[in-house]
CSV table of C-alpha atoms in Angstrom, one decimal:
chain,number,residue,atom,x,y,z
N,1,MET,CA,16.6,-0.4,-52.1
N,2,TRP,CA,12.8,-1.2,-51.9
N,3,PHE,CA,13.3,-4.2,-49.4
N,4,LEU,CA,14.5,-1.7,-47.3
N,5,LEU,CA,11.8,1.2,-47.7
N,6,LYS,CA,9.1,-1.5,-46.7
N,7,VAL,CA,10.8,-2.4,-43.9
N,8,THR,CA,11.4,0.6,-42.5
N,9,ILE,CA,7.7,1.1,-43.4
N,10,LEU,CA,6.2,-1.9,-41.8
N,11,LEU,CA,8.6,-1.5,-38.4
N,12,LEU,CA,7.3,2.7,-38.1
N,13,THR,CA,3.4,1.5,-38.5
N,14,LEU,CA,4.4,-1.6,-36.3
N,15,ALA,CA,5.6,0.9,-32.9
N,16,GLY,CA,2.9,3.5,-33.4
N,17,VAL,CA,0.7,1.4,-33.3
N,18,ARG,CA,2.2,-0.5,-29.8
N,19,GLY,CA,1.8,3.1,-28.6
N,20,GLN,CA,-1.6,4.3,-28.1
N,21,GLY,CA,-2.5,2.3,-24.6
N,22,PRO,CA,-1.7,0.6,-22.8
N,23,ALA,CA,-0.5,-2.9,-23.1
N,24,SER,CA,-2.6,-5.3,-23.7
N,25,ASP,CA,-1.2,-8.3,-21.1
N,26,GLY,CA,-0.7,-5.5,-18.5
N,27,PRO,CA,-3.2,-3.6,-15.9
N,28,THR,CA,-5.7,-1.5,-16.8
N,29,VAL,CA,-6.4,1.8,-14.9
N,30,ASP,CA,-9.6,0.0,-13.8
N,31,ASP,CA,-8.2,-3.4,-13.0
N,32,LEU,CA,-5.5,-0.7,-10.4
N,33,LEU,CA,-8.5,0.6,-9.1
N,34,ASP,CA,-10.9,-1.9,-9.4
N,35,LYS,CA,-9.2,-4.4,-6.4
N,36,CYS,CA,-9.1,-5.0,-2.8
N,37,VAL,CA,-5.5,-6.3,-1.5
N,38,ALA,CA,-5.5,-10.3,-1.2
N,39,GLY,CA,-5.4,-10.6,2.2
N,40,LEU,CA,-7.3,-12.3,4.9
N,41,HIS,CA,-10.2,-10.1,5.8
N,42,HIS,CA,-10.4,-8.3,2.3
N,43,LYS,CA,-13.4,-8.2,-0.1
N,44,GLY,CA,-12.0,-9.2,-3.6
N,45,ARG,CA,-13.6,-5.9,-4.5
N,46,PRO,CA,-14.1,-2.6,-3.3
N,47,GLY,CA,-18.1,-2.1,-2.6
N,48,PRO,CA,-19.9,-0.1,-0.6
N,49,GLU,CA,-20.7,-1.0,3.0
N,50,GLY,CA,-24.2,-1.1,4.5
N,51,THR,CA,-22.5,-0.1,8.4
N,52,LEU,CA,-19.0,0.1,9.4
N,53,TYR,CA,-18.0,0.7,12.4
N,54,GLY,CA,-16.8,3.3,14.5
N,55,GLN,CA,-12.5,5.1,12.6
N,56,CYS,CA,-13.3,2.7,9.8
N,57,THR,CA,-17.1,4.9,9.3
N,58,PRO,CA,-15.2,7.2,5.9
N,59,TRP,CA,-14.6,4.0,3.7
N,60,ARG,CA,-19.1,3.1,4.3
N,61,GLU,CA,-19.2,4.0,0.5
N,62,ARG,CA,-17.2,2.2,-1.5
N,63,VAL,CA,-14.9,0.2,0.6
N,64,CYS,CA,-12.8,-3.4,1.0
N,65,CYS,CA,-14.2,-4.5,4.2
N,66,ARG,CA,-17.1,-5.9,5.9
N,67,GLY,CA,-18.9,-4.3,8.1
N,68,ASN,CA,-18.1,-7.0,10.5
N,69,VAL,CA,-14.8,-6.8,10.3
N,70,THR,CA,-14.8,-3.0,11.6
N,71,GLU,CA,-16.4,-3.7,14.6
N,72,GLN,CA,-14.3,-7.0,15.8
N,73,ILE,CA,-10.5,-4.7,15.1
N,74,HIS,CA,-12.0,-2.3,17.9
N,75,ASN,CA,-13.6,-5.1,20.5
N,76,LYS,CA,-11.7,-8.7,19.6
N,77,PRO,CA,-8.1,-7.0,21.6
N,78,LEU,CA,-5.8,-10.2,19.5
N,79,PHE,CA,-8.0,-10.1,16.0
N,80,PRO,CA,-7.6,-10.2,13.1
N,81,TYR,CA,-3.4,-11.2,13.5
N,82,ASN,CA,-3.2,-12.4,16.9
N,83,PHE,CA,-1.3,-9.2,17.3
N,84,ASP,CA,-1.0,-7.8,20.8
N,85,TRP,CA,-0.7,-4.3,20.5
N,86,HIS,CA,0.5,-4.3,24.0
N,87,HIS,CA,3.2,-7.0,24.7
N,88,CYS,CA,5.6,-4.2,26.7
N,89,GLY,CA,2.6,-2.5,28.8
N,90,ASN,CA,-0.4,-0.7,27.9
N,91,LEU,CA,-0.6,1.8,24.8
N,92,SER,CA,-2.1,4.6,25.8
N,93,ASP,CA,-5.8,5.7,24.5
N,94,ALA,CA,-4.1,8.4,21.6
N,95,CYS,CA,-1.8,6.1,20.4
N,96,LEU,CA,-3.7,2.9,20.7
N,97,GLN,CA,-6.8,4.8,18.5
N,98,MET,CA,-3.9,6.0,15.9
N,99,PHE,CA,-3.1,2.0,15.2
N,100,LEU,CA,-7.0,1.3,15.2
N,101,GLN,CA,-7.2,4.7,12.4
N,102,ASP,CA,-4.0,2.6,10.6
N,103,MET,CA,-6.3,-1.3,10.8
N,104,CYS,CA,-9.0,0.8,8.9
N,105,PHE,CA,-7.7,2.2,6.7
N,106,TYR,CA,-5.6,-1.4,5.5
N,107,GLU,CA,-8.3,-3.1,5.7
N,108,CYS,CA,-11.2,-1.1,4.5
N,109,SER,CA,-9.6,1.9,1.6
N,110,PRO,CA,-10.7,0.8,-1.3
N,111,ASN,CA,-7.7,3.2,-2.4
N,112,GLN,CA,-5.0,0.9,-2.7
N,113,GLY,CA,-4.7,-1.2,-5.9
N,114,PRO,CA,-1.6,0.6,-7.6
N,115,TRP,CA,0.4,0.3,-4.3
N,116,ILE,CA,0.2,-3.7,-4.2
N,117,ILE,CA,2.0,-5.9,-5.0
N,118,LYS,CA,2.9,-9.5,-5.1
N,119,VAL,CA,5.0,-11.4,-2.0
N,120,GLU,CA,5.2,-15.0,-0.4
N,121,ASN,CA,5.1,-14.8,3.0
N,122,GLN,CA,2.9,-16.3,5.9
N,123,GLY,CA,0.4,-17.7,3.4
N,124,ILE,CA,0.1,-14.6,2.0
N,125,SER,CA,0.1,-13.5,-1.6
N,126,GLU,CA,0.2,-9.6,-1.9
N,127,ARG,CA,0.8,-6.3,0.4
N,128,VAL,CA,1.4,-2.8,0.2
N,129,ALA,CA,5.1,-1.2,-0.9
N,130,ASN,CA,5.2,2.8,-0.7
N,131,LEU,CA,2.1,4.0,-0.2
N,132,PRO,CA,2.4,7.8,-0.3
N,133,LEU,CA,1.1,9.0,3.0
N,134,CYS,CA,0.6,12.0,4.2
N,135,ALA,CA,3.4,13.7,6.0
N,136,SER,CA,0.4,15.4,8.9
N,137,ASP,CA,-1.1,11.7,9.3
N,138,CYS,CA,2.3,10.1,10.0
N,139,HIS,CA,3.5,13.5,11.9
N,140,GLN,CA,0.0,13.3,14.2
N,141,TRP,CA,-0.1,8.6,14.3
N,142,TRP,CA,4.3,10.1,15.7
N,143,GLN,CA,2.2,12.1,18.1
N,144,ALA,CA,0.4,10.0,19.4
N,145,CYS,CA,2.7,6.9,20.0
N,146,LYS,CA,6.1,8.5,20.2
N,147,ASP,CA,6.3,8.4,24.5
N,148,ASP,CA,4.6,4.9,24.5
N,149,MET,CA,6.2,1.6,24.5
N,150,THR,CA,7.5,-1.1,22.4
N,151,CYS,CA,10.1,-3.4,22.0
N,152,SER,CA,10.8,-3.7,18.6
N,153,ASP,CA,11.8,-1.1,15.1
N,154,GLY,CA,9.2,-2.7,13.2
N,155,TRP,CA,6.1,-4.7,13.1
N,156,GLY,CA,5.7,-6.7,10.0
N,157,TRP,CA,9.0,-8.8,9.8
N,158,PRO,CA,8.4,-11.6,11.4
N,159,ASN,CA,11.9,-12.2,12.4
N,160,THR,CA,11.0,-9.7,15.0
N,161,PHE,CA,9.0,-10.9,17.4
N,162,ASN,CA,8.6,-14.7,19.2
N,163,TRP,CA,5.1,-15.9,18.2
N,164,THR,CA,6.0,-19.7,18.8
N,165,SER,CA,2.3,-19.3,21.8
N,166,GLY,CA,0.3,-17.7,18.4
N,167,VAL,CA,1.2,-14.2,19.5
N,168,ASN,CA,3.7,-12.0,19.3
N,169,GLN,CA,5.8,-11.2,22.8
N,170,CYS,CA,8.6,-9.0,22.8
N,171,LEU,CA,12.8,-12.1,21.8
N,172,PRO,CA,14.8,-12.6,24.4
N,173,GLY,CA,17.1,-9.1,25.5
N,174,ASN,CA,15.0,-7.1,23.3
N,175,GLU,CA,14.0,-4.2,26.6
N,176,CYS,CA,10.9,-2.2,26.5
N,177,LYS,CA,11.6,1.2,25.4
N,178,THR,CA,9.8,3.9,23.6
N,179,PHE,CA,9.3,4.1,20.8
N,180,THR,CA,12.2,7.6,20.5
N,181,GLU,CA,14.1,5.8,21.2
N,182,TYR,CA,13.8,2.3,18.5
N,183,PHE,CA,12.5,4.9,15.3
N,184,HIS,CA,14.0,8.7,17.1
N,185,ASN,CA,12.4,10.4,14.5
N,186,ALA,CA,7.9,10.6,12.6
N,187,THR,CA,9.3,9.6,9.1
N,188,ASN,CA,11.7,6.2,9.8
N,189,PHE,CA,8.2,5.7,13.1
N,190,CYS,CA,5.5,5.6,9.7
N,191,GLN,CA,8.1,4.1,7.1
N,192,ASN,CA,9.5,1.5,9.1
N,193,ILE,CA,6.5,0.1,11.8
N,194,TRP,CA,5.1,-1.9,9.1
N,195,LYS,CA,7.7,-3.2,7.2
N,196,ASN,CA,8.1,-0.2,4.5
N,197,SER,CA,4.1,0.4,3.4
N,198,TYR,CA,4.4,3.4,3.5
N,199,LYS,CA,6.3,6.5,1.8
N,200,VAL,CA,5.9,9.3,3.5
N,201,VAL,CA,5.2,12.6,1.5
N,202,ASP,CA,4.9,16.0,1.9
N,203,ASP,CA,1.3,16.9,2.3
N,204,SER,CA,1.6,19.4,-1.4
N,205,GLU,CA,2.2,16.1,-3.2
N,206,PRO,CA,-0.2,13.7,-4.0
N,207,CYS,CA,-0.5,11.8,-0.8
N,208,LEU,CA,-3.6,10.0,0.4
N,209,LYS,CA,-5.4,10.6,3.9
N,210,GLN,CA,-5.9,7.7,6.9
N,211,TRP,CA,-8.6,10.4,8.2
N,212,PHE,CA,-11.4,11.9,6.4
N,213,ASP,CA,-14.7,13.4,6.6
N,214,GLY,CA,-16.6,10.4,4.5
N,215,THR,CA,-20.0,13.4,3.9
N,216,GLN,CA,-17.3,14.7,1.8
N,217,GLY,CA,-16.2,12.1,-0.3
N,218,ASN,CA,-13.1,9.8,-0.4
N,219,PRO,CA,-10.0,12.6,-0.8
N,220,ASN,CA,-7.8,9.2,-1.7
N,221,THR,CA,-9.3,8.6,-4.7
N,222,ALA,CA,-8.5,11.0,-7.6
N,223,VAL,CA,-4.8,10.7,-5.3
N,224,ALA,CA,-5.4,6.6,-6.5
N,225,ARG,CA,-6.2,7.4,-10.2
N,226,GLN,CA,-3.7,9.3,-10.9
N,227,ARG,CA,-0.9,6.3,-9.7
N,228,ALA,CA,-2.8,3.9,-11.9
N,229,GLU,CA,-2.7,6.0,-15.0
N,230,GLU,CA,0.8,6.8,-14.3
N,231,ILE,CA,1.3,3.2,-14.0
N,232,VAL,CA,-0.3,2.6,-17.2
N,233,ASN,CA,0.9,5.8,-18.9
N,234,GLY,CA,4.4,4.2,-17.8
N,235,ALA,CA,3.8,0.4,-18.9
N,236,ALA,CA,2.5,1.9,-22.8
N,237,GLY,CA,5.3,4.7,-23.5
N,238,ALA,CA,7.8,1.3,-22.7
N,239,ARG,CA,6.7,0.3,-26.6
N,240,PRO,CA,7.8,2.1,-28.7
N,241,SER,CA,10.9,2.2,-27.3
N,242,LEU,CA,11.1,-1.3,-27.5
N,243,TYR,CA,10.4,-2.1,-31.1
N,244,LEU,CA,11.9,1.4,-31.7
N,245,GLY,CA,15.2,-0.4,-31.1
N,246,VAL,CA,14.2,-4.1,-33.2
N,247,LEU,CA,13.9,-1.1,-36.3
N,248,GLY,CA,17.1,-0.2,-35.6
N,249,GLY,CA,18.6,-4.1,-35.5
N,250,MET,CA,16.5,-4.2,-38.8
N,251,MET,CA,17.8,-1.5,-40.6
N,252,ALA,CA,21.0,-1.9,-40.4
N,253,VAL,CA,20.9,-5.4,-41.3
N,254,ALA,CA,18.7,-4.8,-44.6
N,255,TYR,CA,21.9,-1.9,-45.1
N,256,THR,CA,23.8,-5.2,-45.3
N,257,LEU,CA,21.4,-6.0,-47.6
N,258,VAL,CA,21.2,-3.2,-50.9
């Protein structure tokens, strides 16, 4: 009986200690927030940047891109990934501006850390997945582009274009049609244009904005922190149940020895 009591006290103590905070081998909240995507043009960590260009300006105070990158996004047609926006004739100015805004968000936002995942594809090691995009932003993007033309129902998939020339071209047999004909609605468009990088959520829920007034602060910071805390607390919460499971097994063994 004394053996059983000692085992019980020991494992309950261990489970209690393990439940006090994040797992030692997992990321901290600061790890998740102080992180940029390991992309071709991203900084290693977010920080201030003296000058950003055009639609990338809101992130100047804390940013994952450099000023020269933002200038090239606006002025160098195939930068940064040799992607031709105009593969089915020229996009409208309104639609092109929305895709440039999306590119600024991807290259510059310091708030993507909680949604970064590891991948092994075409020389990249990380990407974002299911990042919560505010429905109002998605709707604005869709309204600007729904009548423009493309020949693919997903630009983020390597097999949806012919890349043999080094620049994306329509695959043989893929017709140029409107975005509406390929994607049908705003949610499907925003979630599939870049291979599930985004998940559209109602504006009443925590969500990220692709555009905001940088002089009023970055509204995405609080959303990213909330998600980072959920991830870390979730990892910590899994530990007590693990140790209580071990406790149950040990107690069952101990009872057979009494």
